[in-house]
Amino acid sequence: MHQNFEWKVKRSNKTTLHLVCIIGNCTWKLRVVRRKEGTYFQVRSFVNEHTCPLEEIHRRHRQASAVTIGEVVAPRFQQTDGRLMRPKDIMADMKTMYGIQIMYSKAHDALQYALSLTYGTHEESFQLLPSFAYVLEQQNPSTITDLQCADNGKFLYFFMSLGSSIRCFRRCMRPVIAVDGTHLKGRSGGTMFVATAQDGNEDF
C-alpha cells in the first residue's frame, strides 16, 4: 500500500488463494494453498516484483478500505494535544504516509471503525448500561438509577442521580431547578436532559 501497488483476487476457495497485480502484464503474484493436515496455509509461489509502468499506478488504493485505514489510525487517533482525529486529518495522514488519496466519506468510516476498536460499538455500550448502573449505585450510596427498555429490548431511556447531588440539593441548594436538554449526535441519536439546582451564590 505504501508504494501504491494494488492486487486483485484471481482465484479464491477453501483450499487456494491466488492474488495478482491489477495491471495485467505485471509479474507480481502470490499463491497460497491450504495444508491437508491442518488449517494452515502454505505459500507455494510468490513473485515480489512489480513490472507494471509507474504511470498506471493509482493513487486511490483499492486495498485501502475503511477497515484497513481504521486499523492503521486506531493506535494514534487521539493526538498528542488531546484532540481526536477528524476525517480531514486521516485524509492528510494517508496522503503523507502512504501517498494515497481517499475520499472524505471513507475517512469518516475509518474514524468510526477506529473508535469502535478502542471504545467498542454503540451496541456494546448500550449492553453495558445495566452493569454501569449497578456499579454506580454500589460505589455511590443513595444513588438512583433507572433503565427502561421496550418489550423487544430496545433502549428507551436511562436516568441517574448521584447520591451526593441528592444530599446537596436537600441541604445546600435553593429551591430553584433548571432543566435543559440537547440532541445527541451520532448514529444512535437521542436526547439528553439535565436538571440542576441553584446554590447560595445563585450559580447553577
Tab-separated table of C-alpha atoms in Angstrom:
chain	number	residue	atom	x	y	z
A	1	MET	CA	0.000	0.000	0.000
A	2	HIS	CA	2.889	2.345	0.770
A	3	GLN	CA	4.126	2.054	-2.831
A	4	ASN	CA	0.598	2.296	-4.282
A	5	PHE	CA	0.694	-1.159	-5.861
A	6	GLU	CA	-2.667	-2.906	-5.896
A	7	TRP	CA	-3.701	-6.535	-6.197
A	8	LYS	CA	-6.833	-8.453	-7.034
A	9	VAL	CA	-8.079	-11.959	-6.355
A	10	LYS	CA	-7.640	-14.263	-9.333
A	11	ARG	CA	-8.861	-17.367	-7.547
A	12	SER	CA	-10.238	-17.965	-4.076
A	13	ASN	CA	-11.803	-21.024	-2.487
A	14	LYS	CA	-11.485	-23.093	0.691
A	15	THR	CA	-8.100	-24.526	-0.318
A	16	THR	CA	-6.433	-21.940	-2.573
A	17	LEU	CA	-5.886	-18.188	-2.700
A	18	HIS	CA	-4.267	-16.666	-5.785
A	19	LEU	CA	-3.531	-12.927	-5.904
A	20	VAL	CA	-2.162	-10.972	-8.870
A	21	CYS	CA	-1.413	-7.333	-9.629
A	22	ILE	CA	-4.337	-5.395	-11.089
A	23	ILE	CA	-2.160	-4.489	-14.088
A	24	GLY	CA	-2.495	-7.406	-16.472
A	25	ASN	CA	1.113	-7.650	-17.692
A	26	CYS	CA	2.712	-7.315	-14.232
A	27	THR	CA	4.633	-10.311	-12.856
A	28	TRP	CA	3.701	-9.809	-9.180
A	29	LYS	CA	1.719	-12.733	-7.779
A	30	LEU	CA	1.070	-14.679	-4.614
A	31	ARG	CA	-0.376	-18.177	-4.365
A	32	VAL	CA	-1.093	-19.978	-1.097
A	33	VAL	CA	-2.572	-23.443	-0.582
A	34	ARG	CA	-4.187	-24.937	2.490
A	35	ARG	CA	-2.281	-27.829	4.023
A	36	LYS	CA	-4.183	-31.099	4.282
A	37	GLU	CA	-3.109	-31.823	7.852
A	38	GLY	CA	-4.465	-28.620	9.371
A	39	THR	CA	-5.959	-25.166	8.935
A	40	TYR	CA	-2.686	-23.549	7.954
A	41	PHE	CA	-1.934	-22.151	4.514
A	42	GLN	CA	1.424	-22.552	2.810
A	43	VAL	CA	2.929	-20.113	0.322
A	44	ARG	CA	3.577	-22.039	-2.875
A	45	SER	CA	4.705	-19.197	-5.116
A	46	PHE	CA	5.493	-15.535	-4.535
A	47	VAL	CA	6.949	-13.101	-7.063
A	48	ASN	CA	7.566	-9.901	-5.106
A	49	GLU	CA	8.446	-7.697	-8.062
A	50	HIS	CA	6.150	-5.307	-9.885
A	51	THR	CA	6.898	-4.767	-13.566
A	52	CYS	CA	3.896	-2.528	-14.250
A	53	PRO	CA	4.554	1.033	-15.516
A	54	LEU	CA	4.533	3.776	-12.886
A	55	GLU	CA	2.012	5.801	-14.877
A	56	GLU	CA	-0.539	3.039	-14.370
A	57	ILE	CA	-0.301	3.133	-10.583
A	58	HIS	CA	-3.445	4.537	-8.989
A	59	ARG	CA	-3.385	6.984	-6.087
A	60	ARG	CA	-6.712	5.749	-4.770
A	61	HIS	CA	-5.699	2.369	-3.458
A	62	ARG	CA	-8.338	-0.378	-3.634
A	63	GLN	CA	-6.799	-2.185	-0.654
A	64	ALA	CA	-7.052	0.973	1.455
A	65	SER	CA	-10.512	0.127	2.765
A	66	ALA	CA	-12.131	1.943	5.670
A	67	VAL	CA	-11.438	-1.086	7.890
A	68	THR	CA	-7.747	-1.187	6.935
A	69	ILE	CA	-7.311	2.554	7.427
A	70	GLY	CA	-9.180	2.367	10.735
A	71	GLU	CA	-6.766	-0.292	11.994
A	72	VAL	CA	-3.832	1.912	10.941
A	73	VAL	CA	-5.043	5.060	12.703
A	74	ALA	CA	-6.630	3.416	15.781
A	75	PRO	CA	-3.416	3.444	17.898
A	76	ARG	CA	-2.966	7.184	17.362
A	77	PHE	CA	-6.362	8.681	16.563
A	78	GLN	CA	-6.141	10.588	19.851
A	79	GLN	CA	-3.469	13.117	19.034
A	80	THR	CA	-0.790	14.484	21.343
A	81	ASP	CA	-2.800	17.632	22.094
A	82	GLY	CA	-5.733	15.501	23.284
A	83	ARG	CA	-7.884	16.305	20.265
A	84	LEU	CA	-9.409	13.403	18.389
A	85	MET	CA	-8.519	12.988	14.752
A	86	ARG	CA	-11.015	14.277	12.217
A	87	PRO	CA	-11.683	12.751	8.803
A	88	LYS	CA	-9.604	15.531	7.231
A	89	ASP	CA	-6.670	14.595	9.479
A	90	ILE	CA	-6.912	10.979	8.317
A	91	MET	CA	-7.035	12.089	4.675
A	92	ALA	CA	-3.889	14.176	5.169
A	93	ASP	CA	-2.055	11.399	7.035
A	94	MET	CA	-2.826	8.775	4.391
A	95	LYS	CA	-1.551	11.076	1.666
A	96	THR	CA	1.607	11.982	3.604
A	97	MET	CA	2.470	8.499	4.894
A	98	TYR	CA	1.323	6.315	2.005
A	99	GLY	CA	0.763	8.685	-0.922
A	100	ILE	CA	-2.886	7.597	-1.075
A	101	GLN	CA	-5.810	9.891	-1.754
A	102	ILE	CA	-9.039	8.850	-0.060
A	103	MET	CA	-12.493	10.377	-0.080
A	104	TYR	CA	-13.927	12.163	2.960
A	105	SER	CA	-16.628	9.509	3.322
A	106	LYS	CA	-14.018	6.728	3.562
A	107	ALA	CA	-12.007	8.726	6.107
A	108	HIS	CA	-15.182	9.204	8.161
A	109	ASP	CA	-15.945	5.466	8.082
A	110	ALA	CA	-12.327	4.700	9.021
A	111	LEU	CA	-12.570	7.025	12.023
A	112	GLN	CA	-15.785	5.365	13.187
A	113	TYR	CA	-14.137	1.941	12.901
A	114	ALA	CA	-11.090	3.158	14.853
A	115	LEU	CA	-13.391	4.461	17.584
A	116	SER	CA	-15.208	1.125	17.764
A	117	LEU	CA	-11.889	-0.732	18.066
A	118	THR	CA	-10.894	1.459	21.009
A	119	TYR	CA	-14.151	2.065	22.848
A	120	GLY	CA	-16.433	-0.639	21.481
A	121	THR	CA	-19.525	-0.324	19.310
A	122	HIS	CA	-22.740	1.533	20.134
A	123	GLU	CA	-24.483	-1.783	20.706
A	124	GLU	CA	-21.801	-2.933	23.146
A	125	SER	CA	-22.050	0.350	25.054
A	126	PHE	CA	-25.818	0.024	25.480
A	127	GLN	CA	-25.388	-3.545	26.719
A	128	LEU	CA	-23.079	-2.274	29.473
A	129	LEU	CA	-25.672	0.119	30.915
A	130	PRO	CA	-27.119	-2.374	33.471
A	131	SER	CA	-23.626	-3.126	34.799
A	132	PHE	CA	-22.785	0.577	34.835
A	133	ALA	CA	-25.928	1.359	36.841
A	134	TYR	CA	-25.209	-1.431	39.337
A	135	VAL	CA	-21.625	-0.310	39.979
A	136	LEU	CA	-22.733	3.318	40.189
A	137	GLU	CA	-25.228	2.510	42.948
A	138	GLN	CA	-22.782	0.246	44.812
A	139	GLN	CA	-19.966	2.793	44.838
A	140	ASN	CA	-22.132	5.883	45.457
A	141	PRO	CA	-24.601	5.408	48.344
A	142	SER	CA	-28.143	6.751	47.801
A	143	THR	CA	-27.615	6.994	44.047
A	144	ILE	CA	-30.757	6.383	42.000
A	145	THR	CA	-30.723	4.856	38.501
A	146	ASP	CA	-33.487	3.692	36.217
A	147	LEU	CA	-33.080	1.879	32.889
A	148	GLN	CA	-36.179	1.389	30.749
A	149	CYS	CA	-36.408	-0.764	27.609
A	150	ALA	CA	-39.275	-1.670	25.289
A	151	ASP	CA	-40.777	-5.163	25.181
A	152	ASN	CA	-38.416	-6.055	22.316
A	153	GLY	CA	-35.387	-4.986	24.366
A	154	LYS	CA	-34.887	-1.672	22.563
A	155	PHE	CA	-33.428	1.094	24.732
A	156	LEU	CA	-35.901	3.801	25.786
A	157	TYR	CA	-34.184	5.904	28.432
A	158	PHE	CA	-31.687	5.892	31.287
A	159	PHE	CA	-31.939	8.052	34.404
A	160	MET	CA	-29.284	8.660	37.034
A	161	SER	CA	-28.968	10.934	40.048
A	162	LEU	CA	-25.861	10.686	42.208
A	163	GLY	CA	-26.371	10.342	45.931
A	164	SER	CA	-24.041	13.268	46.628
A	165	SER	CA	-26.142	15.513	44.368
A	166	ILE	CA	-29.352	14.459	46.124
A	167	ARG	CA	-27.899	15.191	49.577
A	168	CYS	CA	-26.512	18.518	48.439
A	169	PHE	CA	-29.848	19.562	46.944
A	170	ARG	CA	-31.650	18.826	50.202
A	171	ARG	CA	-29.170	20.641	52.450
A	172	CYS	CA	-27.423	23.342	50.448
A	173	MET	CA	-29.374	24.305	47.345
A	174	ARG	CA	-32.059	26.904	46.903
A	175	PRO	CA	-35.465	25.563	45.791
A	176	VAL	CA	-34.844	26.513	42.158
A	177	ILE	CA	-34.414	23.839	39.492
A	178	ALA	CA	-33.308	24.463	35.902
A	179	VAL	CA	-33.872	21.851	33.204
A	180	ASP	CA	-32.041	21.831	29.885
A	181	GLY	CA	-31.791	19.366	27.019
A	182	THR	CA	-29.698	18.743	23.951
A	183	HIS	CA	-29.912	16.427	20.974
A	184	LEU	CA	-27.154	13.814	20.876
A	185	LYS	CA	-25.120	13.499	17.710
A	186	GLY	CA	-24.153	10.157	16.252
A	187	ARG	CA	-25.761	7.115	14.707
A	188	SER	CA	-27.941	6.288	17.715
A	189	GLY	CA	-29.291	9.802	18.214
A	190	GLY	CA	-31.325	10.544	21.319
A	191	THR	CA	-31.773	13.446	23.716
A	192	MET	CA	-30.026	14.250	26.985
A	193	PHE	CA	-31.934	16.111	29.719
A	194	VAL	CA	-30.074	17.624	32.665
A	195	ALA	CA	-31.599	19.065	35.842
A	196	THR	CA	-29.521	21.395	38.014
A	197	ALA	CA	-30.176	23.499	41.108
A	198	GLN	CA	-29.150	26.965	42.253
A	199	ASP	CA	-26.677	27.346	45.100
A	200	GLY	CA	-26.292	30.136	47.643
A	201	ASN	CA	-24.265	32.231	45.195
A	202	GLU	CA	-27.075	31.993	42.662
A	203	ASP	CA	-24.934	29.782	40.418
A	204	PHE	CA	-26.286	26.674	38.737
